[in-house]
Coordinates of N, CA and C in Angstrom, one line a residue:
V1 N 159.6 205.7 189.1 CA 160.0 204.4 189.6 C 159.3 203.4 188.7
D2 N 160.1 202.4 188.3 CA 159.6 201.4 187.4 C 159.6 200.1 188.2
E3 N 158.4 199.5 188.2 CA 158.2 198.2 188.8 C 157.7 197.2 187.8
S4 N 158.3 197.1 186.6 CA 157.9 196.2 185.6 C 157.9 194.8 186.0
K5 N 156.9 194.0 185.5 CA 156.8 192.6 185.8 C 156.6 191.9 184.4
M6 N 157.0 190.6 184.4 CA 156.8 189.9 183.2 C 156.3 188.5 183.6
G7 N 155.4 187.9 182.9 CA 154.9 186.6 183.2 C 155.2 185.7 181.9
I8 N 155.6 184.5 182.2 CA 155.8 183.6 181.1 C 155.0 182.3 181.4
W9 N 154.1 181.9 180.4 CA 153.4 180.7 180.6 C 153.9 179.7 179.6
V10 N 154.2 178.5 180.1 CA 154.7 177.4 179.3 C 153.6 176.3 179.3
H11 N 153.2 175.9 178.1 CA 152.2 174.9 178.0 C 152.9 173.5 177.9
D12 N 152.2 172.5 178.4 CA 152.8 171.1 178.4 C 152.7 170.6 177.0
E13 N 151.7 171.1 176.2 CA 151.4 170.5 174.9 C 151.9 171.5 173.8
V14 N 152.3 171.0 172.7 CA 152.7 171.8 171.5 C 151.4 172.5 171.0
P15 N 151.5 173.8 170.6 CA 150.3 174.4 170.1 C 149.8 173.7 168.8
E16 N 148.6 173.8 168.6 CA 148.0 173.2 167.4 C 148.5 173.8 166.1
H17 N 148.7 175.2 166.1 CA 149.1 175.9 164.9 C 150.2 176.9 165.3
E18 N 151.1 177.1 164.3 CA 152.1 178.1 164.5 C 151.6 179.4 163.9
V19 N 151.5 180.4 164.8 CA 151.0 181.7 164.4 C 152.2 182.6 164.3
F20 N 152.3 183.5 163.3 CA 153.4 184.4 163.1 C 153.0 185.8 162.6
T21 N 153.9 186.7 162.7 CA 153.6 188.1 162.2 C 154.3 188.3 160.9
M22 N 153.5 188.8 159.9 CA 154.1 189.1 158.6 C 154.1 190.7 158.5
F23 N 155.1 191.2 158.0 CA 155.2 192.7 157.8 C 155.1 193.0 156.4
I24 N 154.5 194.1 156.1 CA 154.4 194.7 154.8 C 154.8 196.2 154.9
A25 N 155.8 196.5 154.1 CA 156.4 197.9 154.2 C 156.8 198.4 152.8
N26 N 156.8 199.7 152.7 CA 157.3 200.4 151.5 C 158.3 201.4 152.0
G27 N 159.6 201.1 151.8 CA 160.7 202.0 152.3 C 161.0 203.1 151.3
R28 N 160.3 203.1 150.2 CA 160.6 204.1 149.1 C 159.6 205.2 149.0
I29 N 158.9 205.4 150.1 CA 157.8 206.5 150.0 C 158.5 207.8 149.9
K30 N 157.8 208.7 149.2 CA 158.2 210.1 149.0 C 157.0 211.0 149.1
I31 N 156.8 211.7 150.1 CA 155.6 212.5 150.3 C 156.0 213.9 150.0
P32 N 155.4 214.5 149.0 CA 155.8 215.8 148.5 C 155.5 216.9 149.6
A33 N 156.3 218.0 149.6 CA 156.0 219.1 150.5 C 154.6 219.6 150.2
H34 N 153.9 220.0 151.2 CA 152.5 220.6 151.1 C 151.4 219.6 150.6
A35 N 151.7 218.4 150.4 CA 150.7 217.4 149.9 C 149.7 217.2 151.0
K36 N 148.4 217.4 150.7 CA 147.4 217.2 151.7 C 146.8 215.8 151.7
N37 N 147.0 215.0 150.7 CA 146.3 213.7 150.6 C 147.2 212.8 149.8
H38 N 148.5 212.6 150.2 CA 149.4 211.7 149.4 C 149.1 210.2 149.7
K39 N 149.1 209.4 148.7 CA 148.8 208.0 148.8 C 149.9 207.1 148.2
E40 N 150.3 206.1 149.0 CA 151.2 205.1 148.5 C 150.8 203.7 149.1
Y41 N 151.4 202.6 148.6 CA 151.0 201.3 149.0 C 152.2 200.4 149.0
A42 N 152.0 199.2 149.7 CA 152.9 198.1 149.7 C 152.1 196.9 149.5
E43 N 152.6 195.8 148.9 CA 151.9 194.6 148.7 C 152.7 193.4 148.9
Q44 N 152.1 192.3 149.2 CA 152.8 191.0 149.5 C 151.8 189.9 149.1
V45 N 152.3 188.9 148.3 CA 151.5 187.8 148.0 C 151.7 186.7 149.0
I46 N 150.6 186.1 149.5 CA 150.7 185.0 150.4 C 150.9 183.7 149.7
P47 N 152.0 183.0 149.9 CA 152.3 181.8 149.1 C 151.4 180.6 149.4
K48 N 150.8 180.5 150.6 CA 150.0 179.3 151.0 C 148.7 179.8 151.6
A49 N 147.7 179.0 151.5 CA 146.4 179.4 152.1 C 146.7 179.7 153.6
A50 N 146.0 180.8 154.1 CA 146.3 181.3 155.4 C 145.0 181.8 156.1
I51 N 145.2 182.0 157.4 CA 144.1 182.5 158.2 C 144.6 183.7 158.9
I52 N 144.0 184.9 158.7 CA 144.5 186.2 159.3 C 143.6 186.4 160.6
Y53 N 144.3 186.9 161.6 CA 143.7 187.2 162.9 C 143.6 188.6 163.2
N54 N 144.6 189.4 162.9 CA 144.6 190.8 163.2 C 145.5 191.6 162.2
L55 N 145.3 192.9 162.3 CA 146.0 193.8 161.4 C 146.5 195.1 162.1
L56 N 147.7 195.6 161.8 CA 148.2 196.8 162.5 C 148.8 197.7 161.4
P57 N 148.1 198.9 161.2 CA 148.7 199.9 160.3 C 149.6 200.8 161.2
H58 N 150.7 201.3 160.5 CA 151.6 202.2 161.2 C 152.1 203.3 160.3
A59 N 152.0 204.5 160.8 CA 152.6 205.7 160.1 C 153.0 206.6 161.2
H60 N 153.5 207.8 160.9 CA 153.9 208.8 161.9 C 153.0 210.0 161.9
F61 N 153.6 211.2 162.3 CA 152.7 212.4 162.5 C 151.9 212.8 161.3
R62 N 152.3 212.5 160.1 CA 151.6 212.9 158.9 C 150.6 211.9 158.5
G63 N 150.6 210.7 159.1 CA 149.6 209.7 158.7 C 148.2 210.2 158.8
K64 N 147.4 209.9 157.8 CA 146.0 210.4 157.7 C 145.0 209.3 157.6
A65 N 145.3 208.3 156.9 CA 144.3 207.1 156.7 C 145.1 205.9 156.3
S66 N 144.5 204.7 156.6 CA 145.2 203.5 156.2 C 144.2 202.4 155.9
E67 N 144.6 201.5 155.1 CA 143.6 200.4 154.6 C 144.4 199.2 154.3
F68 N 143.8 198.0 154.6 CA 144.3 196.7 154.2 C 143.2 196.1 153.3
S69 N 143.6 195.7 152.2 CA 142.7 194.9 151.3 C 143.4 193.7 150.8
V70 N 142.6 192.8 150.2 CA 143.1 191.6 149.6 C 142.7 191.6 148.1
V71 N 143.5 191.0 147.3 CA 143.2 190.8 145.9 C 143.3 189.2 145.7
Y72 N 142.2 188.6 145.6 CA 142.2 187.1 145.5 C 142.8 186.7 144.1
P73 N 143.2 185.4 144.0 CA 143.8 184.9 142.8 C 142.8 185.1 141.6
D74 N 141.5 185.1 141.8 CA 140.6 185.3 140.6 C 140.4 186.8 140.3
G75 N 141.1 187.7 141.0 CA 141.1 189.1 140.7 C 140.1 189.9 141.5
T76 N 139.2 189.3 142.3 CA 138.2 190.0 143.1 C 139.0 190.6 144.3
E77 N 138.4 191.7 144.8 CA 139.1 192.5 145.8 C 138.1 192.6 147.0
E78 N 138.7 192.7 148.2 CA 137.9 192.9 149.4 C 138.7 193.7 150.4
I79 N 138.1 194.7 151.1 CA 138.7 195.5 152.1 C 138.6 194.7 153.4
L80 N 139.7 194.5 154.1 CA 139.7 193.9 155.4 C 139.7 194.9 156.5
L81 N 140.3 196.0 156.4 CA 140.4 197.1 157.4 C 140.5 198.4 156.7
K82 N 139.6 199.4 157.2 CA 139.7 200.7 156.7 C 139.8 201.6 158.0
V83 N 140.9 202.4 158.1 CA 141.0 203.4 159.2 C 141.0 204.8 158.5
P84 N 139.8 205.4 158.5 CA 139.7 206.7 157.7 C 140.3 207.9 158.4
R85 N 140.5 207.8 159.7 CA 141.2 208.9 160.5 C 142.3 208.3 161.4
Y86 N 143.4 208.0 160.7 CA 144.5 207.4 161.4 C 145.1 208.5 162.4
D87 N 145.5 208.1 163.6 CA 146.0 209.0 164.6 C 147.3 208.4 165.2
F88 N 148.4 209.0 165.0 CA 149.7 208.5 165.5 C 149.7 208.3 167.0
N89 N 148.9 209.1 167.7 CA 148.8 209.0 169.2 C 147.8 207.8 169.6
W90 N 147.2 207.2 168.7 CA 146.2 206.2 169.0 C 146.4 205.0 168.1
Q91 N 147.6 204.4 168.1 CA 147.9 203.2 167.3 C 147.4 202.0 168.0
T92 N 146.8 201.1 167.2 CA 146.3 199.9 167.8 C 146.3 198.8 166.8
T93 N 146.2 197.6 167.4 CA 146.0 196.4 166.6 C 144.5 196.1 166.4
Y94 N 144.1 195.9 165.2 CA 142.7 195.6 165.0 C 142.4 194.1 164.9
E95 N 141.7 193.6 165.8 CA 141.4 192.1 165.8 C 140.2 191.9 164.9
L96 N 140.3 191.0 164.0 CA 139.1 190.7 163.2 C 138.0 190.0 164.0
A97 N 136.8 190.3 163.8 CA 135.7 189.6 164.6 C 135.7 188.1 164.3
E98 N 136.0 187.7 163.1 CA 136.2 186.3 162.8 C 137.5 186.2 162.0
P99 N 138.3 185.2 162.3 CA 139.5 185.0 161.5 C 139.2 184.9 160.0
K100 N 140.0 185.5 159.2 CA 139.7 185.5 157.7 C 140.6 184.5 157.0
Y101 N 139.9 183.6 156.3 CA 140.6 182.6 155.4 C 141.0 183.3 154.1
I102 N 142.2 183.1 153.6 CA 142.6 183.6 152.3 C 143.3 182.5 151.6
P103 N 142.9 182.2 150.3 CA 143.6 181.1 149.5 C 145.0 181.5 149.1
A104 N 145.8 180.5 148.8 CA 147.1 180.7 148.3 C 147.1 181.6 147.1
G105 N 148.1 182.5 147.0 CA 148.2 183.4 145.9 C 147.5 184.7 146.1
T106 N 146.9 184.9 147.2 CA 146.2 186.1 147.5 C 147.2 187.2 147.8
K107 N 146.9 188.4 147.2 CA 147.8 189.6 147.5 C 147.2 190.4 148.6
I108 N 148.0 190.7 149.6 CA 147.6 191.7 150.6 C 148.2 193.0 150.2
V109 N 147.3 194.1 150.2 CA 147.7 195.4 149.8 C 147.5 196.3 151.0
H110 N 148.5 197.0 151.4 CA 148.4 198.0 152.5 C 148.6 199.3 152.0
T111 N 147.6 200.2 152.1 CA 147.7 201.5 151.5 C 147.6 202.6 152.7
T112 N 148.4 203.6 152.5 CA 148.4 204.7 153.5 C 148.3 206.0 152.8
W113 N 147.6 207.0 153.4 CA 147.5 208.3 153.0 C 148.2 209.2 154.0
W114 N 148.8 210.3 153.6 CA 149.5 211.3 154.5 C 149.0 212.7 154.2
D115 N 149.0 213.5 155.3 CA 148.7 214.9 155.1 C 150.0 215.7 155.5
N116 N 150.7 216.1 154.5 CA 152.0 216.9 154.7 C 151.7 218.4 154.5
S117 N 150.5 218.8 154.8 CA 150.2 220.2 154.6 C 150.3 221.0 155.9
A118 N 150.2 222.3 155.8 CA 150.2 223.2 157.0 C 148.9 223.0 157.8
Q119 N 147.9 222.4 157.2 CA 146.6 222.2 157.9 C 146.6 221.0 158.8
N120 N 147.7 220.2 158.8 CA 147.8 219.1 159.7 C 148.6 219.7 161.0
P121 N 147.9 219.8 162.1 CA 148.5 220.4 163.3 C 149.6 219.6 163.9
A122 N 149.7 218.3 163.5 CA 150.8 217.4 164.0 C 152.0 217.4 163.1
N123 N 151.9 218.1 162.0 CA 153.0 218.1 161.0 C 154.2 218.9 161.5
P124 N 155.4 218.3 161.6 CA 156.5 219.1 162.1 C 157.1 220.1 161.1
D125 N 156.9 219.8 159.8 CA 157.4 220.7 158.8 C 156.8 220.4 157.4
P126 N 155.7 221.2 157.0 CA 155.1 220.9 155.7 C 155.9 221.3 154.5
T127 N 157.0 222.0 154.7 CA 157.7 222.5 153.6 C 158.8 221.6 153.0
I128 N 158.9 220.4 153.6 CA 159.9 219.4 153.1 C 159.2 218.2 152.5
E129 N 159.9 217.6 151.5 CA 159.6 216.2 151.1 C 159.9 215.2 152.2
V130 N 159.0 214.3 152.5 CA 159.3 213.4 153.6 C 159.5 212.0 153.0
T131 N 160.5 211.3 153.5 CA 160.8 210.0 153.1 C 160.8 209.0 154.3
W132 N 161.0 207.7 154.0 CA 161.0 206.7 155.1 C 162.0 207.0 156.1
G133 N 161.7 206.8 157.4 CA 162.6 206.9 158.5 C 162.0 206.4 159.8
E134 N 162.9 206.1 160.7 CA 162.4 205.6 162.0 C 162.0 206.7 163.0
Q135 N 162.4 207.9 162.8 CA 162.0 209.0 163.7 C 160.6 209.5 163.3
S136 N 159.9 210.0 164.3 CA 158.5 210.4 164.1 C 158.4 211.6 163.2
F137 N 159.4 212.4 163.0 CA 159.4 213.5 162.1 C 159.6 213.0 160.6
E138 N 160.0 211.7 160.5 CA 160.0 211.1 159.2 C 158.7 210.3 159.0
E139 N 158.6 209.4 158.0 CA 157.4 208.7 157.9 C 157.6 207.2 157.6
M140 N 156.5 206.5 157.7 CA 156.6 205.0 157.4 C 155.3 204.6 156.7
L141 N 155.4 203.7 155.8 CA 154.3 202.9 155.3 C 154.6 201.5 155.8
F142 N 154.0 201.1 156.9 CA 154.3 199.8 157.6 C 153.1 199.2 158.1
G143 N 152.9 197.9 157.9 CA 151.8 197.2 158.4 C 152.2 195.8 158.9
A144 N 151.4 195.3 159.8 CA 151.7 193.9 160.3 C 150.4 193.1 160.4
L145 N 150.5 191.8 160.1 CA 149.4 190.9 160.1 C 149.8 189.8 161.0
L146 N 148.9 189.3 161.9 CA 149.1 188.1 162.6 C 148.3 187.0 161.9
L147 N 149.0 185.9 161.4 CA 148.3 184.9 160.7 C 149.0 183.6 160.9
R148 N 148.4 182.6 160.3 CA 149.0 181.2 160.3 C 148.6 180.6 158.9
F149 N 149.4 179.6 158.5 CA 149.0 178.9 157.3 C 147.9 177.9 157.6
A150 N 147.0 177.7 156.7 CA 145.9 176.9 156.9 C 146.3 175.4 156.7
T151 N 145.6 174.5 157.4 CA 145.8 173.1 157.3 C 145.2 172.6 156.0
D152 N 145.5 171.4 155.6 CA 144.9 170.8 154.4 C 143.4 170.6 154.6
E153 N 143.0 170.3 155.9 CA 141.6 170.2 156.2 C 140.8 171.5 156.0
E154 N 141.5 172.6 156.5 CA 140.8 173.9 156.3 C 140.7 174.3 154.9
V155 N 141.7 174.0 154.1 CA 141.7 174.3 152.7 C 140.5 173.6 152.0
A156 N 140.4 172.3 152.4 CA 139.3 171.5 151.8 C 138.0 172.0 152.2
Q157 N 137.9 172.6 153.5 CA 136.6 173.1 154.0 C 136.3 174.4 153.3
Y158 N 137.2 175.3 153.1 CA 136.9 176.7 152.6 C 136.9 176.8 151.1
E159 N 137.8 176.0 150.4 CA 137.8 176.2 149.0 C 136.5 175.8 148.3
P160 N 135.8 174.7 148.6 CA 134.5 174.5 148.0 C 133.5 175.6 148.2
E161 N 133.5 176.2 149.4 CA 132.6 177.3 149.7 C 132.9 178.5 148.8
L162 N 134.2 178.8 148.6 CA 134.6 179.9 147.7 C 134.2 179.7 146.3
E163 N 134.4 178.4 145.8 CA 134.0 178.1 144.5 C 132.5 178.2 144.3
A164 N 131.7 177.8 145.3 CA 130.3 177.9 145.2 C 129.8 179.3 145.1
Q165 N 130.5 180.2 145.9 CA 130.2 181.6 145.8 C 130.5 182.2 144.5
D166 N 131.6 181.8 143.9 CA 132.0 182.3 142.6 C 131.0 181.9 141.5
L167 N 130.5 180.6 141.6 CA 129.5 180.1 140.6 C 128.2 180.9 140.8
A168 N 127.8 181.1 142.0 CA 126.6 181.9 142.3 C 126.6 183.3 141.8
S169 N 127.8 183.9 141.8 CA 127.9 185.3 141.4 C 128.1 185.5 139.9
S170 N 128.4 184.4 139.2 CA 128.6 184.5 137.8 C 127.4 184.2 136.9

């Protein structure tokens, strides 16, 4: 018996910021038969300064590990999320403890590793090459980020801090 309910809240005021979900995917993945630790990635450049709130990695039965990192316009890199033991049965959205500011031109890189070997008890068939597909016996390299574009005031606030950090480290 299903007794689903839904609630809708309508605010009188327009929200201060428009928050949206951005997807990062690689539909060309090819995981070789018997591969124990196959790695592939997808990337997306953020055109405007933004603030990230959460991250969601997604794979299927062969998913082994997942990671979100950023490559800043100056070439430095930072890991935002590392899921070393991905589990298809325990998919979750990871909320950042503090929203993360990223400047315009930052590249988001989403990397996934798969175990297509017989040692993976969840693997439906280690003898086949696995490609992208919506069914759980196929695979995905798919990630989602909840973010918003930064205001001019936030850019002015964060950019001098980032420049000061760059000068201190050089």
